Short mmCIF file of C-alpha atoms in Angstrom, two decimals:
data_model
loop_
_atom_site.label_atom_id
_atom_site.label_comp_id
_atom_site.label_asym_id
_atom_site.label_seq_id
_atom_site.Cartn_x
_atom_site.Cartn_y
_atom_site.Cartn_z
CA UNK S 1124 -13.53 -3.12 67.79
CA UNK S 1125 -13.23 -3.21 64.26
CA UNK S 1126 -10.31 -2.46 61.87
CA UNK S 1127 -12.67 -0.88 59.45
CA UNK S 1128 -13.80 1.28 61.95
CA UNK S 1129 -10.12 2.18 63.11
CA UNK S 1130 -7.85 2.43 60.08
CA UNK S 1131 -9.91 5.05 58.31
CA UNK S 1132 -9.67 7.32 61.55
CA UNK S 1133 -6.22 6.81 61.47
CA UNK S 1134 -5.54 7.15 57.91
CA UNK S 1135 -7.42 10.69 58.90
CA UNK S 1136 -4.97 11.21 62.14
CA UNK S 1137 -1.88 10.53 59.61
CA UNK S 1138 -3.26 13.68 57.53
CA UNK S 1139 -3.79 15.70 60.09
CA UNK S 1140 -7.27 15.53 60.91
CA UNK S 1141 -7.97 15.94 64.32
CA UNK S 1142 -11.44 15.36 64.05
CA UNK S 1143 -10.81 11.50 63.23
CA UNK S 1144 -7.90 11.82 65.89
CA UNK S 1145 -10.39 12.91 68.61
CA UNK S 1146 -12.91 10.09 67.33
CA UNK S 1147 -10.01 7.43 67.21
CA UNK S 1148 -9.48 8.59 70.80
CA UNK S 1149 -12.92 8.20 71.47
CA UNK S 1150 -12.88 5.15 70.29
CA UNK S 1151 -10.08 3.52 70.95
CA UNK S 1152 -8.79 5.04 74.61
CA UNK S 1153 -11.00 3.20 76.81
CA UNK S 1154 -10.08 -0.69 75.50
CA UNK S 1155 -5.71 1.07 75.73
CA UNK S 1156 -6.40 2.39 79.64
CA UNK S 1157 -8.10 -0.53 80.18
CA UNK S 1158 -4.60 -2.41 79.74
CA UNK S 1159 -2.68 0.38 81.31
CA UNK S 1160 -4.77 0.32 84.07
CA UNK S 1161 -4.70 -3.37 84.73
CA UNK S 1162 -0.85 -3.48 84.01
CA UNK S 1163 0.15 -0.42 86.53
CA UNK S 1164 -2.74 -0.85 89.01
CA UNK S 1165 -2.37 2.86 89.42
CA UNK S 1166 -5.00 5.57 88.01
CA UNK S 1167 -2.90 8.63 87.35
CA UNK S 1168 -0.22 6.30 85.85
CA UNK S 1169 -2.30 4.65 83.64
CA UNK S 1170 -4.00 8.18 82.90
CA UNK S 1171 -0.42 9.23 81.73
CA UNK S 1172 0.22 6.42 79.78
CA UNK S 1173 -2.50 6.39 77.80
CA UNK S 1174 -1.98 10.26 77.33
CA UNK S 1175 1.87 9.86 76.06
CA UNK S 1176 0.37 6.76 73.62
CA UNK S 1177 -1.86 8.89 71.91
CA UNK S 1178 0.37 11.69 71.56
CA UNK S 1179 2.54 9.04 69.83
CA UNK S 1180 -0.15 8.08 67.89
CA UNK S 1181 -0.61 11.03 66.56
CA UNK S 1182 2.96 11.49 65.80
CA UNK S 1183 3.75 8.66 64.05
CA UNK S 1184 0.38 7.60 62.45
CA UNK S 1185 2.04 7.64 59.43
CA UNK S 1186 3.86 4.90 60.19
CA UNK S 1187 0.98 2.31 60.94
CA UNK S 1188 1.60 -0.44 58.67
CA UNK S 1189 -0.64 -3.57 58.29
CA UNK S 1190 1.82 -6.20 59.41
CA UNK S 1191 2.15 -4.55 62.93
CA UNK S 1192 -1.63 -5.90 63.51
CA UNK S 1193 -4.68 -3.73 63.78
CA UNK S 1194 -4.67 -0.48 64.82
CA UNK S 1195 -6.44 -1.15 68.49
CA UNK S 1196 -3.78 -3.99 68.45
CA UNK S 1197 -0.76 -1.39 67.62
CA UNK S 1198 -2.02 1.70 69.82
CA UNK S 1199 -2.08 -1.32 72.98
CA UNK S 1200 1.37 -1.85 71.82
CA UNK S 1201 2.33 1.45 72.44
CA UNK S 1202 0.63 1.63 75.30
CA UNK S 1203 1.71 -1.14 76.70
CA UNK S 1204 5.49 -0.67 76.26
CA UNK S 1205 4.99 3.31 78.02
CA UNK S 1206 3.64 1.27 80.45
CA UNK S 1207 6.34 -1.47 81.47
CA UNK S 1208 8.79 1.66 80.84
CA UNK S 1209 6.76 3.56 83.81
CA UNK S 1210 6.64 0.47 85.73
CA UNK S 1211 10.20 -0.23 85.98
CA UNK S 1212 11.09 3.78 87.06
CA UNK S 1213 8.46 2.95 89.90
CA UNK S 1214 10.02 -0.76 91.05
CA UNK S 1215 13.60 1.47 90.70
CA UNK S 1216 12.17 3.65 92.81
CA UNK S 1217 10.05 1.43 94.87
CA UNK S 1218 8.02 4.13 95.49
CA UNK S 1219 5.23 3.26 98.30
CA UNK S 1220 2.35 4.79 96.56
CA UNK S 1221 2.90 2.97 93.19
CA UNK S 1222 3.09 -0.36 94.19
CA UNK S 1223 0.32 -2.96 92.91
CA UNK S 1224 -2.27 -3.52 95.25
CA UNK S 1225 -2.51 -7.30 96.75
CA UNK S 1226 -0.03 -8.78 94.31
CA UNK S 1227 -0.82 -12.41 96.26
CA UNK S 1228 -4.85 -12.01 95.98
CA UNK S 1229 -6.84 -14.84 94.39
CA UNK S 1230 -8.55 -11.74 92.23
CA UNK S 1231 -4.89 -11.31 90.86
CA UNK S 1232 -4.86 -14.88 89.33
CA UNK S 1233 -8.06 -14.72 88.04
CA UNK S 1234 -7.73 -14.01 84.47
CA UNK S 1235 -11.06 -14.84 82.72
CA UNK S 1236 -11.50 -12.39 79.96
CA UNK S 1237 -14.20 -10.12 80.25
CA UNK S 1238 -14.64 -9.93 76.35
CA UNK S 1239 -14.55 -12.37 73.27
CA UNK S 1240 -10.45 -11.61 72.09
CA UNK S 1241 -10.76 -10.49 68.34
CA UNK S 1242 -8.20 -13.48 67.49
CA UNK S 1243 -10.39 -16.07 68.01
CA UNK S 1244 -7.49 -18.46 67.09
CA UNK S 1245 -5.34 -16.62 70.45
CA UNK S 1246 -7.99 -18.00 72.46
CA UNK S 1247 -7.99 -21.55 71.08
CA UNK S 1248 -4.23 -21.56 71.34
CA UNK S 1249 -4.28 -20.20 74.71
CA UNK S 1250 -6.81 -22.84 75.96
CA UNK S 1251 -4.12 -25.41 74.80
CA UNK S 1252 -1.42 -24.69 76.94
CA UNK S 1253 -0.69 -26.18 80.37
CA UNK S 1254 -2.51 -24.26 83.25
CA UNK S 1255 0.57 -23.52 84.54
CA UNK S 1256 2.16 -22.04 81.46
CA UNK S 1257 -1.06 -19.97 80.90
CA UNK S 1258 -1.26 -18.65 83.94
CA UNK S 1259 2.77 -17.62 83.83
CA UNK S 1260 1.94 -15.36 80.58
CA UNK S 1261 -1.07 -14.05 81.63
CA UNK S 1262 0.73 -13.26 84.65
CA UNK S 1263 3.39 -11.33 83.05
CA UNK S 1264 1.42 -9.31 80.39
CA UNK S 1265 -1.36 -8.59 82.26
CA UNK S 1266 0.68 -7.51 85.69
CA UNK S 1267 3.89 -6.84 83.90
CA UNK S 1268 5.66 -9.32 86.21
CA UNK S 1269 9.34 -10.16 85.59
CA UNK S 1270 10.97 -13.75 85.72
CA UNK S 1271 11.28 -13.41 89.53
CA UNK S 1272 8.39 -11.77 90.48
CA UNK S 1273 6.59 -14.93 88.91
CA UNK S 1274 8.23 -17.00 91.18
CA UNK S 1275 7.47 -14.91 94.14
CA UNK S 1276 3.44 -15.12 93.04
CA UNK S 1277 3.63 -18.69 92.06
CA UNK S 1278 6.18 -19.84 94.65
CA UNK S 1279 7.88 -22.01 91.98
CA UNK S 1280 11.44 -22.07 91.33
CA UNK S 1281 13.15 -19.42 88.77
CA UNK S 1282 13.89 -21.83 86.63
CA UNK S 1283 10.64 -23.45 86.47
CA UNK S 1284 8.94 -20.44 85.81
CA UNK S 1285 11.42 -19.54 82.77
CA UNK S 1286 10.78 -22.55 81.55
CA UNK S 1287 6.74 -22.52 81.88
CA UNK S 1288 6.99 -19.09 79.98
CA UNK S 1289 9.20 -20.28 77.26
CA UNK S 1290 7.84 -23.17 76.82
CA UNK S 1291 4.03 -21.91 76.72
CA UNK S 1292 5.64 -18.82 74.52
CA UNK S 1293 6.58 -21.71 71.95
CA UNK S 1294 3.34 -23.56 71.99
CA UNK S 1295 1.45 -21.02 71.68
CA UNK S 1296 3.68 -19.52 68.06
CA UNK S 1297 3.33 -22.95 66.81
CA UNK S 1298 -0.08 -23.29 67.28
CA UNK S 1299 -1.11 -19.98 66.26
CA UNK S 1300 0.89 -20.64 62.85
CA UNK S 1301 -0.44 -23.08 62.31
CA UNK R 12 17.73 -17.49 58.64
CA UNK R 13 18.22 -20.85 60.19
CA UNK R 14 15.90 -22.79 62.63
CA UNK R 15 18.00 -22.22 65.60
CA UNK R 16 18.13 -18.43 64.86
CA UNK R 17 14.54 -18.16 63.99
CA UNK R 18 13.36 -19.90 67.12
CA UNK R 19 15.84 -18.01 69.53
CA UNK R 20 14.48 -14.60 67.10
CA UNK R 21 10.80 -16.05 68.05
CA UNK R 22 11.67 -16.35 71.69
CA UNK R 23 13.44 -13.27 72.25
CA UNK R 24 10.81 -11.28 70.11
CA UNK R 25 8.06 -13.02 72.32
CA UNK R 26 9.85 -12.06 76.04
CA UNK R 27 10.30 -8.67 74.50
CA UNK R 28 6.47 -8.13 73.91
CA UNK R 29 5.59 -9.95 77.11
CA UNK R 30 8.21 -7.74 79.26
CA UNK R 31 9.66 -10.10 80.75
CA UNK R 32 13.33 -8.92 78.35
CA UNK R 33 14.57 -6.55 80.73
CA UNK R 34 17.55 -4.53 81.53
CA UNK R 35 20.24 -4.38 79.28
CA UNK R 36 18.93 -7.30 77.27
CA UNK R 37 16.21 -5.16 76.42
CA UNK R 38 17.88 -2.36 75.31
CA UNK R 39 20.60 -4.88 73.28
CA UNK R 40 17.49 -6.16 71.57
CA UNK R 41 16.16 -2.36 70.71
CA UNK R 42 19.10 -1.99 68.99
CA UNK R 43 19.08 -5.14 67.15
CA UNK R 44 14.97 -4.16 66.55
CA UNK R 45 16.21 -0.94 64.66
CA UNK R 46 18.96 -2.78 62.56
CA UNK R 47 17.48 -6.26 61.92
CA UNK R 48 14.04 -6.07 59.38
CA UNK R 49 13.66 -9.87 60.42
CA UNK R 50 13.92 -9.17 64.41
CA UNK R 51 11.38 -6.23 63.76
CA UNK R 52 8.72 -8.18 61.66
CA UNK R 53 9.42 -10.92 64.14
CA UNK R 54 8.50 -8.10 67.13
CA UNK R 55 5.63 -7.29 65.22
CA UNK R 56 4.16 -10.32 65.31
CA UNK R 57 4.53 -11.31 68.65
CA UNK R 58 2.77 -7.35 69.04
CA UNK R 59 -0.44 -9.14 67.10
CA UNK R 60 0.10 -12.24 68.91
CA UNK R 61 0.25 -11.20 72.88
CA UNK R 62 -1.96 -7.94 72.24
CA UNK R 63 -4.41 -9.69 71.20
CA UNK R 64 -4.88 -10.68 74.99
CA UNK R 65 -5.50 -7.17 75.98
CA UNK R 66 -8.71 -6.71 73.87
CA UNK R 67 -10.28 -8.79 75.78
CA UNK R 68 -10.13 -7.04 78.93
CA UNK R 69 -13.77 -4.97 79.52
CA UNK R 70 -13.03 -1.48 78.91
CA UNK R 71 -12.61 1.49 81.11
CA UNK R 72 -13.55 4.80 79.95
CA UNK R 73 -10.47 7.47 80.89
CA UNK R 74 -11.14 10.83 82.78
CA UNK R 75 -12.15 13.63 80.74
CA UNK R 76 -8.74 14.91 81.24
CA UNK R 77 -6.76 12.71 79.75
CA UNK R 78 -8.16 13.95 76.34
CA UNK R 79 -7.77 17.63 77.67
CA UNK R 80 -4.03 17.19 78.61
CA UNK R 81 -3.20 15.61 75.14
CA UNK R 82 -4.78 18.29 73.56
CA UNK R 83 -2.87 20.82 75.75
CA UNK R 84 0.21 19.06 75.01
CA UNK R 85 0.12 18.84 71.63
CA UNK R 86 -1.08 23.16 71.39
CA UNK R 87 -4.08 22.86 70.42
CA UNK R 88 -5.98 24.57 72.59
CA UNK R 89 -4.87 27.82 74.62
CA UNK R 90 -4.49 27.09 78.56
CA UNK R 91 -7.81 26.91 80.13
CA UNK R 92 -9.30 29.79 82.42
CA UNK R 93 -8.21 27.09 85.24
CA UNK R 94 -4.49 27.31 84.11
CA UNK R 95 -2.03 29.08 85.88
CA UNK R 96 0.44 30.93 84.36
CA UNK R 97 3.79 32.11 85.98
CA UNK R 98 2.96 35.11 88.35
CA UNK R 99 3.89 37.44 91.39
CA UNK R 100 3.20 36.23 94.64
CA UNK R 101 2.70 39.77 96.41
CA UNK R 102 3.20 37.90 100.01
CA UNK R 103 6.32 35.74 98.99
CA UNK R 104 9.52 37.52 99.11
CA UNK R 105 11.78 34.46 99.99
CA UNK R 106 10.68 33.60 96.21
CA UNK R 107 11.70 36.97 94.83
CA UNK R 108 15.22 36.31 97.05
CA UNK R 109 15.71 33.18 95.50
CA UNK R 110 15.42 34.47 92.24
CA UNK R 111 17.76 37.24 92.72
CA UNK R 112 20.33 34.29 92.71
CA UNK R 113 19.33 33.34 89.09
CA UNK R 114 20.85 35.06 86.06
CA UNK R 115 20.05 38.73 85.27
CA UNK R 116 19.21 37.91 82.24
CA UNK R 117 16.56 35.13 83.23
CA UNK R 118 15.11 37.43 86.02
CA UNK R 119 14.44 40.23 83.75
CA UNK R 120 12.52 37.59 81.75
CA UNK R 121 10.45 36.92 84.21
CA UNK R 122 9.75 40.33 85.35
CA UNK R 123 9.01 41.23 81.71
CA UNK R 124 6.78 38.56 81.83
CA UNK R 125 4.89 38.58 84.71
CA UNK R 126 2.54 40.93 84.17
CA UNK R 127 1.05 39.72 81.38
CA UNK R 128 -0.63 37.13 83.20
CA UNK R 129 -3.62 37.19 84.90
CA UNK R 130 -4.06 33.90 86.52
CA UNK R 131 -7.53 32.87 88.12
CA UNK R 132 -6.34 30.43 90.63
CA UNK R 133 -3.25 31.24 93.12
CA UNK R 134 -0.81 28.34 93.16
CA UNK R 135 1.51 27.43 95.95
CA UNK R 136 4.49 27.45 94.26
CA UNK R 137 7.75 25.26 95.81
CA UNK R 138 10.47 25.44 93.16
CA UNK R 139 11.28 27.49 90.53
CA UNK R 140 14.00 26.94 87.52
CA UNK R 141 15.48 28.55 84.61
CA UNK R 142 16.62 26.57 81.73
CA UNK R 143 19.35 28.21 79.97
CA UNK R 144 21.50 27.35 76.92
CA UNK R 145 25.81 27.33 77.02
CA UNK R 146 25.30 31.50 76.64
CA UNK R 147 23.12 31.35 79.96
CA UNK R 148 19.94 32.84 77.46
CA UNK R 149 16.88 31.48 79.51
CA UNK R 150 14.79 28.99 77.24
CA UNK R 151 12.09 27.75 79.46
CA UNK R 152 11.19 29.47 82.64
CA UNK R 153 9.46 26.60 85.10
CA UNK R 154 7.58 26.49 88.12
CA UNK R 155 6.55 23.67 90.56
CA UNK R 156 3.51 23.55 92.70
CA UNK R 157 2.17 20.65 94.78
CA UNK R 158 -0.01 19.44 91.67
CA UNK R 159 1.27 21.24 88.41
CA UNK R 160 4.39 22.39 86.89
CA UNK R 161 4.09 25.08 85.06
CA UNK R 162 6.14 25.47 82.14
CA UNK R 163 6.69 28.54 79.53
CA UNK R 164 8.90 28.94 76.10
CA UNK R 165 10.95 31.84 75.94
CA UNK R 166 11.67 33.59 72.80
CA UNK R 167 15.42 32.62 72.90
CA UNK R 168 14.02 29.16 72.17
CA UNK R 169 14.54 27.96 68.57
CA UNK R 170 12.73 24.89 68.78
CA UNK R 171 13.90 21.83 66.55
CA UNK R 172 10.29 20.80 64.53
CA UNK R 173 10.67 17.89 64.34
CA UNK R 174 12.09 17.23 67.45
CA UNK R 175 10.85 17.31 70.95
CA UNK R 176 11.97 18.58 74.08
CA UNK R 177 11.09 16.18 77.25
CA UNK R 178 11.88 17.25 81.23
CA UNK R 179 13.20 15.66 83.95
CA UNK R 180 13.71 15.10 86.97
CA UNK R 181 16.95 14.32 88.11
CA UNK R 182 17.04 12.45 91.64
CA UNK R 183 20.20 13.59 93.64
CA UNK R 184 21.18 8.99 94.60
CA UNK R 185 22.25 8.80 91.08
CA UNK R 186 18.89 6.77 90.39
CA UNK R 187 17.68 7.16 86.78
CA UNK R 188 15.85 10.21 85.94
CA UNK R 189 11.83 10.89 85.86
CA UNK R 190 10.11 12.01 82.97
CA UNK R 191 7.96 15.03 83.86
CA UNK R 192 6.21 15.34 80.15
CA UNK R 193 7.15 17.45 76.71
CA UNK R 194 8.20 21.17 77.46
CA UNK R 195 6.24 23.68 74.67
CA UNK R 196 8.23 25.14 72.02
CA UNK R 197 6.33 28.22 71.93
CA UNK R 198 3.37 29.70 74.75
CA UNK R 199 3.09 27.53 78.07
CA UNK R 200 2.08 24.29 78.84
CA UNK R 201 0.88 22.98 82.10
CA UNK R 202 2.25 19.66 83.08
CA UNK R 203 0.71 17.68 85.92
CA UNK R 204 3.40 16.77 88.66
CA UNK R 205 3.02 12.83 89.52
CA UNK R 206 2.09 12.27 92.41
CA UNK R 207 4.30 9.64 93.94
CA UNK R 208 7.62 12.36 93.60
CA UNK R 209 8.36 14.32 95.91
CA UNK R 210 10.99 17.15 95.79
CA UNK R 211 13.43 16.14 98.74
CA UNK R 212 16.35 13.98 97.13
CA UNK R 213 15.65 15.95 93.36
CA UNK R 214 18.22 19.06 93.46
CA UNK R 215 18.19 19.25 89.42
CA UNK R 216 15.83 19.26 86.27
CA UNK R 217 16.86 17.91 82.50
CA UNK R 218 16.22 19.08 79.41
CA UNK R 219 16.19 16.34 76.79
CA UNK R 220 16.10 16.03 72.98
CA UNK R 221 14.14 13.33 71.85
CA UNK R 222 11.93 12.19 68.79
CA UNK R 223 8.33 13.80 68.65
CA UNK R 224 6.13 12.76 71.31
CA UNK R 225 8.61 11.94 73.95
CA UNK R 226 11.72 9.77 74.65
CA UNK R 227 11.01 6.45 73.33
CA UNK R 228 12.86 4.02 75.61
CA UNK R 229 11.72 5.92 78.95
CA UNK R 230 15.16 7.29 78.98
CA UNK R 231 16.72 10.56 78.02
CA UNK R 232 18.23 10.16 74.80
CA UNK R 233 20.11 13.62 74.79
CA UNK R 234 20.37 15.74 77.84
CA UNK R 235 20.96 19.39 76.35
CA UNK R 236 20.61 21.16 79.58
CA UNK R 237 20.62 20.40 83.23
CA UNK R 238 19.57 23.45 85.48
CA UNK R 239 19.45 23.70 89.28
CA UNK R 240 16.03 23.14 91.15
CA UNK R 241 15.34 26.14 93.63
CA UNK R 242 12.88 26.29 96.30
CA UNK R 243 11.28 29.24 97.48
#
C-alpha cells in the first residue's frame, strides 16, 4: 500500500474531508483488522478496534508526522496498541468467550507472511535472526503474548525466552540500521 | 545520550511496541514517552520497525458496520431507521417502578422525551441509568438491551469540544473498568454492548473525561460521574 496513495487522503482527513477519510478507510481498514484480527482472535473485538483506531485517526490526523513511519504503518500502530489495551481487560477478566482459540496449534506457529512486507530490509533482518528468536517476536506481536505466555507456548524457561526476545530485539535494530 | 542509555532506550522502546512492557512498566514508560522527545522518536521507530511486520499479513475486509458505527459515532449521520431510541414499553411496568426510584427531575426527562420517538424495532431492555451532575441535573439518559446500549444527550449537557466523554462499566470485584464506547454530546448514539459482559457482577456505570476519540491508555483518565445501574 503506498504512502503516496495514503498521505494525501490523510492530509484530506486532517482538513476535514470526509470524503478522503471514508477512502483512507477504504483503503486502509482491511490491512489494520487484518492485525487486530490476528492479534485478538476475536471478530467483534477486532471490529471495535479497528472502529476506535479510525475514530482516532480522524482525530488526530493532524498530528501524523513523517518520522512515525507511513501512514498504513502509523494507523497499525494505533490499532495495534487499542488492541493489546483490549486484550489485557479480557486476560483480567479471563473472560471464556474471548480467549484465543488453540493457543498450542501448529497453525499458531506458523508465521509465513502472506504478503511481500513494504520494508524489504525488515524481512532481510528478520531472516537473520536465530529461529528461535524469530519465532519469540513473531510470537508476541502477532498473538500479543507476554514474557510468560511465551514460555507456556514454547515450553522454554522465562528467562530464556526474555533473553531470545531481547536479544533478537537487538539484532534485528542493528541490522536494520545498518 | 550515552550508549548504555540509548541501548536500554532501544530496548525498552522495542518491548513497548512489541507488548511485551506491561503493567506498571508500561504506564512508567507512557509517562516518560510524553516527557522524553528522545524516548518518543525512539518509540517511533521501533512503530516503523515492528509494524512493518503487520503489512504483511493478507488482508481482511471489515463488516460493513464497522464503517457505519464510526460514522454514527463521530455524528455524522442521524440514527438509522433500525435504531432504537429510548421508548415506552406499554407491557413493562416493573420498568416504569424502577424508574420511579430515579430523580424527579431525570424521570420527567424521560417522560418529556419519550414521545418523540418512534422506534421501528422493540428492544428488550434490562437496565436503565441516569447520569447526573453534583446538582443531580440528568446529562445522559441510558438504556441497556441484550445487544445495544442506547445512549441520549440531554440538554443540561454542556459538552467540553474538545474533549470526549467515554462510558463504563464498572464491575462490582473491584476489577478495572470496561469501556463501553464515546457517549454523544448532543442527539443519541447507539453503542453496541460487547458481547463477552454480562450484567451480573456490574452494579455501576462511569462517565469519563478523556481526549477526543476515547481514553488513550484503555483506562479512565477522569471519572466525572458514577451512576447506579438499574434493572427493570
Amino acid at each position: 500500500m503506498e504512502q503516496e496513495t495514503l498521505f494525501p487522503l490523510l492530509r484530506g482527513t486532517a482538513q476535514g474531508n470526509r470524503e478522503d477519510f471514508a477512502e483512507l478507510y477504504k483503503v486502509a481498514s482491511p490491512q489494520v483488522f487484518a492485525v487486530v484480527l490476528k492479534l485478538l482472535k476475536h471478530k467483534e473485538l477486532a471490529e471495535e478496534a479497528t472502529q476506535d483506531a479510525f475514530i482516532k485517526v480522524w482525530h488526530n490526523a493532524a498530528n501524523y508526522q513523517r518520522a512515525r513511519g507511513t501512514v498504513l504503518t502509523w494507523i497499525i500502530s494505533i490499532a495495534r496498541y487499542r488492541a493489546l489495551d483490549m486484550l489485557r481487560y479480557q486476560r483480567v477478566r479471563k473472560t471464556e468467550d474471548t480467549e484465543p482459540d488453540s493457543m498450542a496449534s501448529d497453525e499458531e506457529n506458523n508465521f509465513e507472511l502472506e504478503a511481500k512486507l513494504s520494508h524489504p530490509k525488515l524481512e532481510s533482518c528478520l531472516d537473520e535472526l536465530d529461529a528461535q528468536q524469530r519465532q519469540a517476536i513473531h510470537l508476541a506481536y502477532f498473538n500479543g503474548l507476554s514474557h510468560l505466555e511465551v514460555v507456556q507456548h514454547l515450553s522454554s524457561p522465562l528467562g530464556t525466552i526474555k533473553s531470545w526476545i531481547r536479544r533478537g530485539l537487538v539484532s534485528l535494530q542493528r541490522c536494520l540500521s545498518l | 545520550m550515552n550508549y548504555a542509555k540509548e541501548t536500554l532506550c532501544n530496548a525498552l522502546a522495542a518491548e513497548y511496541v512489541l507488548g511485551t512492557l506491561k503493567g506498571k512498566a508500561r504506564q512508567r514508560y507512557e509517562t516518560l514517552m510524553m516527557e522524553n522527545q528522545t524516548i518518543r522518536e525512539t518509540t517511533w521507530l521501533w512503530e516503523q520497525h515492528l509494524n512493518g511486520l503487520g503489512e504483511g499479513l493478507k488482508p481482511v475486509q471489515p463488516p460493513p458496520s464497522v464503517w457505519n458505527n464510526i460514522q454514527q459515532k463521530l455524528g455524522w449521520v442521524a440514527q438509522s431507521d433500525n435504531v432504537v431510541t429510548l421508548k415506552p414499553e406499554k407491557s413493562n411496568s416493573k420498568r416504569w417502578q424502577v424508574l420511579a426510584g430515579l430523580s424527579t427531575a431525570a424521570v420527567l426527562l424521560i417522560v418529556l422525551l419519550m414521545p418523540l420517538t418512534q422506534p421501528t424495532v422493540e428492544p428488550n431492555i434490562s437496565s436503565v441509568a441516569v447520569v447526573t451532575d453534583q446538582a443531580h441535573q440528568p446529562l445522559w439518559l441510558i438504556e441497556l438491551s441484550d445487544n445495544h446500549i442506547f445512549t441520549r444527550a440531554t440538554s443540561n449537557l454542556v459538552a467540553q469540544q474538545n474533549k470526549d466523554y467515554e462510558l463504563w462499566m464498572v464491575p462490582d470485584d473491584g476489577s478495572a473498568p470496561v469501556s463501553l464506547g464515546l457517549l454523544p454530546k448532543t442527539g443519541d448514539v447507539q453503542l453496541v454492548r460487547p458481547s463477552q459482559l454480562t450484567l451480573a457482577g456490574v452494579s455501576a456505570l462511569a462517565v469519563s473525561l478523556e481526549p477526543l476519540g476515547g481514553s488513550p491508555s484503555g483506562s479512565p483518565t477522569e471519572v466525572l460521574y458514577i451512576s447506579p445501574l438499574t434493572k427493570v
